[in-house]
XYZ file of C-alpha atoms in Angstrom:
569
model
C 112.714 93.118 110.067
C 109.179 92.123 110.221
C 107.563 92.849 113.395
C 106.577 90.267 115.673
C 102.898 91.551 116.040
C 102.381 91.675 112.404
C 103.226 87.674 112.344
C 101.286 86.835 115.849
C 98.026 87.980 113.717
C 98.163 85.600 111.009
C 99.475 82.586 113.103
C 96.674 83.858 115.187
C 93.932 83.463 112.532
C 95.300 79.610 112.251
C 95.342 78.629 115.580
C 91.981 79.769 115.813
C 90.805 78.133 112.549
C 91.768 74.889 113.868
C 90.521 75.469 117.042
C 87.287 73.624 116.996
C 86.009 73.650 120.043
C 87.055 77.077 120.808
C 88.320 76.232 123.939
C 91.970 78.008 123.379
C 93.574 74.031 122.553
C 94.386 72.682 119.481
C 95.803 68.943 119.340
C 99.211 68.272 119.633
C 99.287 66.535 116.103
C 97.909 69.788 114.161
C 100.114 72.080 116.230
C 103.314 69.502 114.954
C 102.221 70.035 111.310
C 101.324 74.214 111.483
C 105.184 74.359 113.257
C 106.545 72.337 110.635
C 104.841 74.846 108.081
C 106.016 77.938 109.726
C 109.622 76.606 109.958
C 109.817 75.874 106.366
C 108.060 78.822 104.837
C 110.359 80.934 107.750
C 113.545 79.388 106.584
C 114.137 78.405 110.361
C 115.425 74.442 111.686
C 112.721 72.465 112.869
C 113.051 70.903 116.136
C 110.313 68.285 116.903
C 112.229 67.206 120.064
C 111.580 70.982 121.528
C 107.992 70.794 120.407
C 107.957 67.682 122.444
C 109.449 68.800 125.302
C 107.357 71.836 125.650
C 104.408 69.402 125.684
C 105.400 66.471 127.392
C 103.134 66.104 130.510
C 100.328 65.374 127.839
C 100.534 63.450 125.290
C 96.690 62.146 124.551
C 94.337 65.063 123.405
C 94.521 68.799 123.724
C 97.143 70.141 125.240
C 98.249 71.125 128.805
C 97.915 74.663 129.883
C 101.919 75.375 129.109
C 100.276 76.736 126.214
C 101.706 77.146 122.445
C 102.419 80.676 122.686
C 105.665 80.540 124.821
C 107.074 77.476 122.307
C 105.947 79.954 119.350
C 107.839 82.747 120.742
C 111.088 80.660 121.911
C 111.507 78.203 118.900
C 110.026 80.205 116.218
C 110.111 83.789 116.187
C 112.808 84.935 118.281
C 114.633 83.185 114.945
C 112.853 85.239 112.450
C 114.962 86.778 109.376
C 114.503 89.175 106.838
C 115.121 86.239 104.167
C 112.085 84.496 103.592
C 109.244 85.198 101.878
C 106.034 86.873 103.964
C 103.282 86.740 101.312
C 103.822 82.992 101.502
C 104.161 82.656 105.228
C 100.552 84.576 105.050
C 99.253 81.586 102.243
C 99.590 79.014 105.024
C 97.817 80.512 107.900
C 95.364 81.678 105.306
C 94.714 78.494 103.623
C 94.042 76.803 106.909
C 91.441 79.541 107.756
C 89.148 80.932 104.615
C 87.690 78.343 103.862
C 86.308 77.434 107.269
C 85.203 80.952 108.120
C 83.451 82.117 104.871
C 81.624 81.001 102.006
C 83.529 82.039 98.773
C 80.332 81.614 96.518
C 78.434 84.523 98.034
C 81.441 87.443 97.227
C 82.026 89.142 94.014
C 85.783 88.735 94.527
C 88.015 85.918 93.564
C 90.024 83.999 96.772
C 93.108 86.041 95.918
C 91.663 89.240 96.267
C 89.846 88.054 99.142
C 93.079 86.905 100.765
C 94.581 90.200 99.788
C 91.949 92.008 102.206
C 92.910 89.638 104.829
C 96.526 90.611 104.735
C 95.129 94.415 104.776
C 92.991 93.514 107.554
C 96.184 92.027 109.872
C 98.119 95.644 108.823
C 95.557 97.705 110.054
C 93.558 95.536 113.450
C 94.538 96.640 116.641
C 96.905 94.773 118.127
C 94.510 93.028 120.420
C 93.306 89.919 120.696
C 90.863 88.545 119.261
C 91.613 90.805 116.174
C 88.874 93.501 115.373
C 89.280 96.706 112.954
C 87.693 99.890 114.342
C 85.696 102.106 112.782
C 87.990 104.590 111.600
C 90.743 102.173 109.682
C 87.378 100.714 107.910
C 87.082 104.190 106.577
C 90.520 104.740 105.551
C 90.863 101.675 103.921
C 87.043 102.038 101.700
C 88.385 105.328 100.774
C 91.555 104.340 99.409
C 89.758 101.443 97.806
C 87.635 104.035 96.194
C 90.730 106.028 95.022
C 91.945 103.327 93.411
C 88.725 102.519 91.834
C 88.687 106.449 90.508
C 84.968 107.001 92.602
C 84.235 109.078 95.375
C 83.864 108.596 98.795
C 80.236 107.935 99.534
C 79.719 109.604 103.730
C 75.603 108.842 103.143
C 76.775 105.008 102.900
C 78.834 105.261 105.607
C 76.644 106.505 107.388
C 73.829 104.202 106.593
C 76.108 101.261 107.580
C 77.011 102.718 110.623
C 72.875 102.879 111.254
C 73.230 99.331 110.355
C 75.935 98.242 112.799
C 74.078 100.242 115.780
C 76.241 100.188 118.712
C 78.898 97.984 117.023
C 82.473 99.884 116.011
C 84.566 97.331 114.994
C 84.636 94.447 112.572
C 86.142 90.921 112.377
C 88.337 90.203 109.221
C 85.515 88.135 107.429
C 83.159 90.606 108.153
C 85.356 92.966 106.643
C 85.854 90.283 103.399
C 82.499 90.048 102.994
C 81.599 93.805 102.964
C 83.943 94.408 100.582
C 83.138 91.471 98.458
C 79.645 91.860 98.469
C 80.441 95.412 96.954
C 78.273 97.706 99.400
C 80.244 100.558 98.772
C 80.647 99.853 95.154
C 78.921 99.424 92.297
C 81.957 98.497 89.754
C 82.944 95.506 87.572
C 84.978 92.705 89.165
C 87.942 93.319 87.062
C 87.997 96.905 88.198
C 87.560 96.311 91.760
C 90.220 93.497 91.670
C 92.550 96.263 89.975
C 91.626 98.685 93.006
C 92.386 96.049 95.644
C 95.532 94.758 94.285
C 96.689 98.417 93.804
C 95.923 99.011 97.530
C 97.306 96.099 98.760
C 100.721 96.670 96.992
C 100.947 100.242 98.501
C 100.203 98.705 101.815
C 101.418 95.219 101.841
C 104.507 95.205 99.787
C 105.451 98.970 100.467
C 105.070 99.716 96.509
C 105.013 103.585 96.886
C 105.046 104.440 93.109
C 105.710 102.202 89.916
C 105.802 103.385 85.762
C 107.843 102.949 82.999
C 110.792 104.988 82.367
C 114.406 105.220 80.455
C 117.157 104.350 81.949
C 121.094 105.179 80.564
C 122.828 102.217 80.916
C 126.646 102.081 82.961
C 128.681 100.274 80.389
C 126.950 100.582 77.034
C 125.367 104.080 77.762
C 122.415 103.366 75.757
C 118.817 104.452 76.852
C 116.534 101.775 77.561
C 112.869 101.382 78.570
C 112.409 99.689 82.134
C 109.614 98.903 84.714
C 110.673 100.888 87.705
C 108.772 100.085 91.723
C 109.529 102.046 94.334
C 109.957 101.065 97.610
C 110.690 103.013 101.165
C 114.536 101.470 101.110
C 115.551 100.892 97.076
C 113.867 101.272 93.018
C 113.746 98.271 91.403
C 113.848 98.011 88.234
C 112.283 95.026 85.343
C 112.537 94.435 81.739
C 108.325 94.110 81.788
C 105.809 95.029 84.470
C 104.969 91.668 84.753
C 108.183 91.210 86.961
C 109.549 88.505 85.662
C 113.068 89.252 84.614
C 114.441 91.600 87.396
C 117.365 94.041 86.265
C 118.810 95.590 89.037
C 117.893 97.606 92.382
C 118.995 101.104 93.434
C 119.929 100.860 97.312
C 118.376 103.906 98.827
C 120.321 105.452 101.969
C 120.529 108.450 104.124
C 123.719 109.333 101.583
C 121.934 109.042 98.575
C 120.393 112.386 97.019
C 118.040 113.155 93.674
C 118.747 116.260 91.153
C 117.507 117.421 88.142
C 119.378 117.776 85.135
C 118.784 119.539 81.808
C 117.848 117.562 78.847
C 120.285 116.245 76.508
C 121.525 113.522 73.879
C 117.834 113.955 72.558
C 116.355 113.237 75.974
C 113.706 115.065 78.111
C 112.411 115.433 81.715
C 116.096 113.992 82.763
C 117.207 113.442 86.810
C 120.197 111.284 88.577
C 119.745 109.224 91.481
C 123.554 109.544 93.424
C 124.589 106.896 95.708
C 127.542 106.064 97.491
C 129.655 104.290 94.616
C 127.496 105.030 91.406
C 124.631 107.391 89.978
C 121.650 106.793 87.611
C 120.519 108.541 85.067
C 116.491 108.690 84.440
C 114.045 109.581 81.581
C 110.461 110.676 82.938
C 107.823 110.692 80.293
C 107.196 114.013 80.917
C 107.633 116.786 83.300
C 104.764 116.156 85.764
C 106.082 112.566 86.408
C 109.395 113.858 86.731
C 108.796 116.163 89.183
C 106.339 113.044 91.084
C 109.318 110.367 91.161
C 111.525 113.362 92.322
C 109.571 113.821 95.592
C 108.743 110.047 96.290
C 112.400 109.327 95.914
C 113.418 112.554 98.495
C 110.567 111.286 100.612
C 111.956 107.541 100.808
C 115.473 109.270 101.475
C 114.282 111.454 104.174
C 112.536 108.935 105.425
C 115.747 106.707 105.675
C 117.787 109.605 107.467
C 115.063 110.357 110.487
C 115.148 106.106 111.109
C 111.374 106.129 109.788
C 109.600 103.085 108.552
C 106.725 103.210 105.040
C 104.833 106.175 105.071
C 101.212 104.432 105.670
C 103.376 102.476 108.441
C 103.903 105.973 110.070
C 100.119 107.471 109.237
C 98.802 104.088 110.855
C 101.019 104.624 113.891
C 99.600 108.162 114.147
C 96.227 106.971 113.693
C 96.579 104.554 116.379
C 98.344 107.386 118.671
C 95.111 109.754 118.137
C 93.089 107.200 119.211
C 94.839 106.749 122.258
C 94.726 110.320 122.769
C 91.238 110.923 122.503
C 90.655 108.082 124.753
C 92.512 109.507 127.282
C 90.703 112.847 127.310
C 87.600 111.026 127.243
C 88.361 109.519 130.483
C 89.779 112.540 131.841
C 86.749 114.533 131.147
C 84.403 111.913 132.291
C 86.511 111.670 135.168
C 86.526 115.487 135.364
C 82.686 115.370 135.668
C 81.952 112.972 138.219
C 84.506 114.833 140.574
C 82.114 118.075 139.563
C 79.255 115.701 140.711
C 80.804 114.874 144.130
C 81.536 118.115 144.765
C 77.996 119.095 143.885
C 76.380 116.479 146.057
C 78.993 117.529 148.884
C 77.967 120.845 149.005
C 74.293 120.050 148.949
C 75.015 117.847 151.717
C 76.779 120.961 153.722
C 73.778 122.892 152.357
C 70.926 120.342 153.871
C 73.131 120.634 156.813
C 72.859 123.982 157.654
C 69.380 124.223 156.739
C 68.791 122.056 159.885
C 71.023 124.474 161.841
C 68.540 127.412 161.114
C 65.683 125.022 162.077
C 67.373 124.388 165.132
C 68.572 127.555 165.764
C 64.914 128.565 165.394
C 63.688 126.145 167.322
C 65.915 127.152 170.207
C 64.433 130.759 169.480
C 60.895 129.646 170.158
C 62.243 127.681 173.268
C 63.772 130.982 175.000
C 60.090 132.838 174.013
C 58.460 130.336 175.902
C 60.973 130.345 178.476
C 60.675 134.384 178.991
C 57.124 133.868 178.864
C 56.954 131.388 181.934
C 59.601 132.831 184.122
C 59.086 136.691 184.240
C 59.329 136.829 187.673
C 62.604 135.253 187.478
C 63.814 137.637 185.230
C 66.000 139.991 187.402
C 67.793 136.755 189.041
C 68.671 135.726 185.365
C 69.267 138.896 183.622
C 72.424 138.362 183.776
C 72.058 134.834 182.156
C 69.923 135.993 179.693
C 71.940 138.793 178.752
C 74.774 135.851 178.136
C 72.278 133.797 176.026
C 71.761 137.029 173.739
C 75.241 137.034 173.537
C 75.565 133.136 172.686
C 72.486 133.856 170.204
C 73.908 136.721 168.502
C 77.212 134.811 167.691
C 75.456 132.086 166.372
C 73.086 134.223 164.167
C 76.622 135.583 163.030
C 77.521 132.626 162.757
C 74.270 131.411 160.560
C 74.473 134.959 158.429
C 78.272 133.889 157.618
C 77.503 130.285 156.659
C 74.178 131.710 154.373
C 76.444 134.352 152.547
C 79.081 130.994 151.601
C 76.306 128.817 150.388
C 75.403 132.328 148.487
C 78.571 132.421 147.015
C 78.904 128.626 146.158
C 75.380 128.869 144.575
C 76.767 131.295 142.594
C 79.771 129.242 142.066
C 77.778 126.610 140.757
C 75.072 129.077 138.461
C 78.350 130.287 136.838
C 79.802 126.727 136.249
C 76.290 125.965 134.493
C 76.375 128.569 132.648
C 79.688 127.840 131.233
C 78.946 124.386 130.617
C 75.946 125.584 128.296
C 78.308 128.035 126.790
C 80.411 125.099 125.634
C 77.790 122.810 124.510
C 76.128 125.637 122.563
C 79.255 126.364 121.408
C 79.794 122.716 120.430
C 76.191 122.492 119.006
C 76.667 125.787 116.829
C 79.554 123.970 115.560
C 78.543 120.787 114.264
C 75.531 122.746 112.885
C 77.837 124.878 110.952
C 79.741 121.821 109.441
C 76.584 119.875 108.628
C 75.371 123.046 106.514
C 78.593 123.647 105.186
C 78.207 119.758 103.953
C 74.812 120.148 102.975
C 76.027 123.031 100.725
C 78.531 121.764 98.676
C 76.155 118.941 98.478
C 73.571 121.171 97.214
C 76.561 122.433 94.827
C 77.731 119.442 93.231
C 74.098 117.990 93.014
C 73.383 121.590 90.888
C 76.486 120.599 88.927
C 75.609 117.509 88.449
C 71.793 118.686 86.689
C 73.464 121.525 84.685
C 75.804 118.936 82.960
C 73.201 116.164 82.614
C 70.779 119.267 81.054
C 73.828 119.828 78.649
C 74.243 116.703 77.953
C 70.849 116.223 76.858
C 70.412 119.177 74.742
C 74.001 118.530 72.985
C 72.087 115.041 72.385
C 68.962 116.439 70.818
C 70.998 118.615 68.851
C 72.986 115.540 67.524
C 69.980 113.355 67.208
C 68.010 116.569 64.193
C 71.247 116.944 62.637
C 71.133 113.245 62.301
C 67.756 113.157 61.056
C 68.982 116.338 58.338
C 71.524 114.254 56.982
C 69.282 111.266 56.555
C 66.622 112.994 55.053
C 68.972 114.656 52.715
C 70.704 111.297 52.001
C 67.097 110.195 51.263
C 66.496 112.683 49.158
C 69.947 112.501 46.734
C 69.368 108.254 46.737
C 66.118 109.272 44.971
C 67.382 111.767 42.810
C 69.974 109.342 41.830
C 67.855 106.761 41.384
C 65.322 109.008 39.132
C 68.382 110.412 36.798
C 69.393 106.190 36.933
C 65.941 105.776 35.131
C 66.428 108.531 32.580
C 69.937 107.615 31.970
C 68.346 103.792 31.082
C 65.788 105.202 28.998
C 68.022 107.377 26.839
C 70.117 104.418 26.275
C 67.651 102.340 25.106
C 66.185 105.170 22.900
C 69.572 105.488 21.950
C 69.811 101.686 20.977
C 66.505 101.997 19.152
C 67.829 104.613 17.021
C 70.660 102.782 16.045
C 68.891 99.836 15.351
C 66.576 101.711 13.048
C 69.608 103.523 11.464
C 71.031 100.296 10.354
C 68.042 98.986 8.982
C 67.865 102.097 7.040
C 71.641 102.019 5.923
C 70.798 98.267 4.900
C 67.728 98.635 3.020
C 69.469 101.575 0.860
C 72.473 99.494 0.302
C 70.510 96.792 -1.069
C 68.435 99.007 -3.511
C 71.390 100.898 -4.823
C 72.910 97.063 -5.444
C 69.451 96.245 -7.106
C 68.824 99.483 -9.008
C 72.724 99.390 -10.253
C 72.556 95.491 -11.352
C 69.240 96.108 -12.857
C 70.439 99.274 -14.833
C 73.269 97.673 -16.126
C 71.347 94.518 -17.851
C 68.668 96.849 -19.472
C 70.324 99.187 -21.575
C 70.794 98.502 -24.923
C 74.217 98.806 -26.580
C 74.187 102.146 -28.467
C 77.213 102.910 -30.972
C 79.546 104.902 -28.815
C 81.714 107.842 -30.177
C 85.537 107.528 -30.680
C 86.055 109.075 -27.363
C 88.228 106.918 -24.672
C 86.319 104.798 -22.770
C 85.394 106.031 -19.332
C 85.842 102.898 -16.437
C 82.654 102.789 -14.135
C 81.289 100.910 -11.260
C 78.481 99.491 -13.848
C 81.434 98.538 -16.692
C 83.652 100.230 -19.296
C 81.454 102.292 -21.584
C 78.352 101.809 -19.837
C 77.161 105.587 -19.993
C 77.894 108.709 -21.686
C 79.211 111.747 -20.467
C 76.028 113.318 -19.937
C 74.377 110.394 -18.347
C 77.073 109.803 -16.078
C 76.483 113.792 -14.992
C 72.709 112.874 -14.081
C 73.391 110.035 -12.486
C 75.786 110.962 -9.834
C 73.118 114.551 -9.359
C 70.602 111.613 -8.804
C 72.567 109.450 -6.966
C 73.658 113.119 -4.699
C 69.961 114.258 -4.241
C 69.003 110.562 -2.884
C 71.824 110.348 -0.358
C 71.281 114.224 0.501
C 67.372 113.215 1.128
C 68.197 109.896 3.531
C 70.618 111.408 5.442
C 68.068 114.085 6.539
C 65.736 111.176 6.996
C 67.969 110.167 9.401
C-alpha cells in the first residue's frame, strides 16, 4: 500500500504549481480538472457532486477556507489501492509543475531524467511542508549517483558547496534538479549520467534491488532457458528481454519461502532453488560470485518479509530520519543543559554579591561599636553587660560570615572543577576532529602519491612504446630501401638478360643464313667430276655431291665453326 505521505508530496507540488498567486487557493475549475486526473490515473469513481458540495458557499473565484485538503483526504485517498499505476499518477502532478518552475534548456539532462530526480526528491524530503531535502539525504543521494556512475565521492565539492549555500541546509526539489543537471558534482557524458540516474531511481523508486540475466529450468518442458530476472523486496520477475516487454512469470516471495544451493548438474553450473509454498525454481548464475550475490538478496527480501519490514533503502531512510531526530533532541537537551548551568551560575553570584554586602555591613557595624566604645567609656561599667551580649551577637555572626565564606569556597571550587571539565571535553572534542582531519589528509596524501606513481608509469611505459615504435620504423625504412635497391638490380639483370638474348638470336640468325648461303653457293660451283663405282652417298647438298674424303673435311670444318660460335657466345 502506498503511503499517504508519499502521495500528499506530489499532489502537493501541483497544487502549488497552479497556485498563482501563492495565496494557498487555487480556482474551483482547476481543482475540478486535477480531481478528475487523480481519480482516473487512481482507478477511483469520480464524484463531481462531492467536489461540489465541499465547495458550495463559493462558487465565483478562489475558494472558501473549507480548504481542498479535507475533500482530498475524504474522496480521494482514503480510496487508494494497490492497483493502479504510481509512476503515472507522478506524470500528472509533474507535468502540471516542471515546466513552470524550471527552465529545461539550461540542464544537461533530458525531462525524463529530470522527472526521475523529482520522484527521488518526494522519497527522500521530510515530510514537512513546504517540501525541502536536508543536507544529509543530498549527500546520500550524490553518492549513490556517483556509484552508479563508477566515480568517487568528491568531500572537497561538498564541501565547497556547502561554502556556497552558507547558512542554508536544505534544498527545494528544483534546486536539487538543477544541481544535478547542471552536473556540479560530475563531469560525465549525458548518456552515462542518464544510465546512473535511471539505475538509482529504479533501486529507489520501483524497489529494483538486483536485476541480470540468468537460466531458468522450465516446470513442464524442463529445458534451460535464458531470462531477464528483477528483484524486488516481495517477488523475482522474470522477462524474455531486459527491455521488459514480454513478462514470463513472477516468483511470490513470503516468509515460507527459502533459497539453497545445489550442486551442478545436467551440464549446468553455479545452480540454486528458490522453494515456495506450492512449487520451486531452479536457477543458473553465470558464475559463482553472482550466485552467491542473488543468494543473499533473495534471503534478505525473505527476511525482510518475516520481521514485517518494508525495501531496504525504505528502512535506511527511516533510520536516517530517526538519527536526525535523535541528535536533535540531544541538541536541545544539552543546550537546555547549559542555560540551567548558566542560571545556576548567575544564582550563585547573586548569593555571592549578597554576602559580600553582609561583610560590608557587618564591618560597618564593627566601625559603629569602635566609635561607640570610643564616645561612651564612662558608660562602660553600666553596659558591660550589654556589650558583653553584643560580642556575643558579633561573634555568632562572624561564625556565621566564616561559614557562609567557606560555602562560596566550596561552590567556587564547584564551579573551577566544572570548567575544567568542560575544557577537558572540548579539548577532548578538538583533539578529535584534529585526529580525523589528519587521518583524511593522509590517505589523501596516499592516494594523491598513488595517483603520481601510476601516472610516472604510465609515462615511462609510453616512452618506452613510443622508441620501440620509432625502431621498427626505422628498420621498416631501412628493408623498403633494401628492397627497393635489390628491385633495381633485379630490373637491370633482366634487361641485361634480354639484351643477351637479343644478341644471341641475331647471332644464331646471321650463322643460319651463311651456312644456307655458303651450302647453296657450294653446291652450284663444283664441277661434275667422274665419280667411282662406289654407291652413291645421299647429302644435304644432293646425291653424289662429294667424295668420301671431302665429306670428312667438311663436317671437321663445319665442327670447328660451330665449336668456335658457341664459345663466342
Amino acid at each position: 500500500m502506498w503511503l499517504r505521505d508519499e502521495l500528499l508530496k506530489s499532489i502537493w507540488h501541483a497544487f502549488t504549481a497552479l497556485d498563482a498567486d501563492h495565496r494557498g487557493k487555487v480556482s474551483k475549475s482547476q481543482l475540478k480538472v486535477l480531481s478528475y486526473n487523480l481519480c482516473t490515473v487512481m482507478k477511483i469513481p469520480h464524484d463531481p457532486v462531492a467536489l461540489e458540495e465541499h465547495f458550495k458557499d463559493d462558487d465565483k473565484g478562489p475558494l472558501s477556507n473549507q480548504g481542498y485538503m479535507p475533500y482530498l483526504n475524504k474522496f480521494i485517498l482514503d480510496k487508494v489501492r494497490e492497483d493502479f499505476d504510481i509512476l503515472e499518477f507522478n506524470k500528472i502532478c509533474w507535468t502540471l509543475c516542471f515546466h513552470k518552475s524550471i527552465c529545461p534548456k539550461r540542464l544537461r539532462i533530458s525531462e525524463d531524467d529530470a522527472f526521475k530526480v523529482w520522484c527521488i526528491f518526494n522519497f527522500l524530503s521530510e515530510d514537512k511542508y513546504p517540501l525541502v531535502i536536508v543536507t544529509e539525504e543530498i549527500e546520500y543521494f550524490l553518492q549513490k549517483l556517483m556509484e552508479a556512475m563508477g566515480s568517487g565521492w568528491s568531500e572537497e565539492k561538498c564541501a565547497e558547496y556547502r561554502l556556497q549555500m552558507n547558512s542554508r541546509t536544505c534544498l527545494t526539489a528544483w534546486e536539487l534538479i538543477e544541481l544535478v543537471g547542471t552536473g556540479y558534482f560530475s563531469t560525465v557524458s549525458r548518456p552515462t549520467l542518464s544510465l546512473a540516474i535511471n539505475e538509482v531511481f529504479q533501486e529507489l523508486i520501483l524497489d529494483v534491488l538486483k536485476q541480470g540475466y540468468m537460466m531458468k529450468k522450465g516446470h513442464k518442458r524442463k529445458n534451460w532457458t535464458e531470462r531477464w530476472f528483477i528483484l524486488r523486496p516481495n517477488s523475482m520477475s522474470y522477462y524474455v528481454g531486459e527491455d521488459l516487454v514480454e513478462k514470463k512469470g513472477d516468483i511470490i516471495l513470503d516468509q515460507n519461502c527459502c533459497v539453497e544451493s545445489l550442486p551442478d548438474k545436467d551440464g549446468k553450473k553455479c545452480l540454486f532453488i528458490i522453494k515456495c509454498t506450492d512449487i520451486s525454481f531452479e536457477i543458473s548464475a553465470s558464475d559463482k560470485k553472482k550466485k552467491q550475490e542473488w543468494i543473499q538478496a533473495i534471503q534478505k527480501c525473505i527476511q525482510l518479509r518475516r520481521l514485517g519490514l518494508s525495501s531496504p533503502h525504505r528502512e535506511s531512510r527511516l533510520r536516517r530520519r530517526e538519527l536526525r531526530q535523535r541528535q536533535q533532541v540531544e541538541e536541545e537537551d544539552l543546550v537546555e543543559r547549559m542555560r540551567e548551568l548558566q542560571a545556576a551560575n548567575d544564582n550563585k553570584e547573586r548569593q555571592l554579591e549578597a554576602m559580600k554586602k553582609m561583610e560590608e555591613a557587618a564591618a560597618k557595624a564593627t566601625l559603629e561599636e569602635l566609635r561607640r566604645k570610643k564616645t561612651q567609656l564612662d558608660l562602660q561599667d553600666r553596659y558591660r553587660l550589654d556589650l558583653e551580649k553584643e560580642k556575643m551577637v558579633r561573634q555568632q555572626m562572624e561564625e556565621q560570615v566564616a561559614q557562609k565564606s567557606s560555602e562560596l569556597e566550596q561552590y567556587l571550587l564547584r564551579v573551577r572543577e566544572l570548567e575544567n571539565m568542560y575544557h577537558q571535553l572540548k579539548e577532548a572534542l578538538e583533539d578529535e576532529r584534529q585526529a580525523k582531519q589528519d587521518e583524511e589528509a593522509m590517505r589523501k596524501l596516499q592516494a594523491r602519491l598513488l595517483e603520481e606513481e601510476a601516472a610516472k608509469r604510465t609515462e615511462a611505459e609510453r616512452q618506452e612504446m613510443v622508441a620501440e615504435q620509432l625502431a621498427k620504423e626505422r628498420a621498416l625504412q631501412a628493408a623498403q630501401l633494401q628492397l627497393e635497391r635489390l628491385e633495381q638490380e633485379r630490373r637491370g639483370a633482366l634487361e641485361q638478360y634480354k639484351e643477351v638474348s637479343r644478341k644471341l638470336e641475331r647471332a644464331t640468325n646471321k650463322t643460319r643464313t651463311w651456312k644456307d648461303k655458303v651450302a647453296k653457293h657450294e653446291g652450284l660451283v663444283r664441277l661434275i667430276q667422274p665419280g667411282h663405282k662406289a654407291p652413291q652417298r645421299i647429302t644435304n647438298w644432293g646425291p653424289a655431291s662429294f667424295t668420301d674424303a671431302e665429306l670428312e673435311m667438311r663436317k671437321k670444318s663445319w665442327q670447328e665453326s660451330k665449336n668456335q660460335g658457341a664459345e663466342a657466345q
